[in-house]
């Protein structure tokens, strides 16, 4: 048995879009996508801040040695 968990075909995408349209309606989807976009942007900003803090700590540690 071949398992491809990350592969989504054309018909699956069409089914997912149809379900979204039925559940939320055409007017609500842009609002949902906007909220999702803001969430992703906030997450990326947090990751960048953590990376910068780690880099600063590494630089301070290398200066001490």
CSV table of C-alpha atoms in Angstrom, one decimal, residues 42-52:
chain,number,residue,atom,x,y,z
A,42,UNK,CA,2.7,37.7,13.1
A,43,UNK,CA,4.2,34.2,13.4
A,44,UNK,CA,7.0,35.1,10.9
A,45,UNK,CA,7.8,38.3,12.9
A,46,UNK,CA,8.1,36.3,16.1
A,47,UNK,CA,10.4,33.8,14.5
A,48,UNK,CA,12.6,36.6,13.1
A,49,UNK,CA,12.8,38.2,16.6
A,50,UNK,CA,13.8,35.0,18.2
A,51,UNK,CA,16.5,34.3,15.5
A,52,UNK,CA,17.9,37.8,16.0
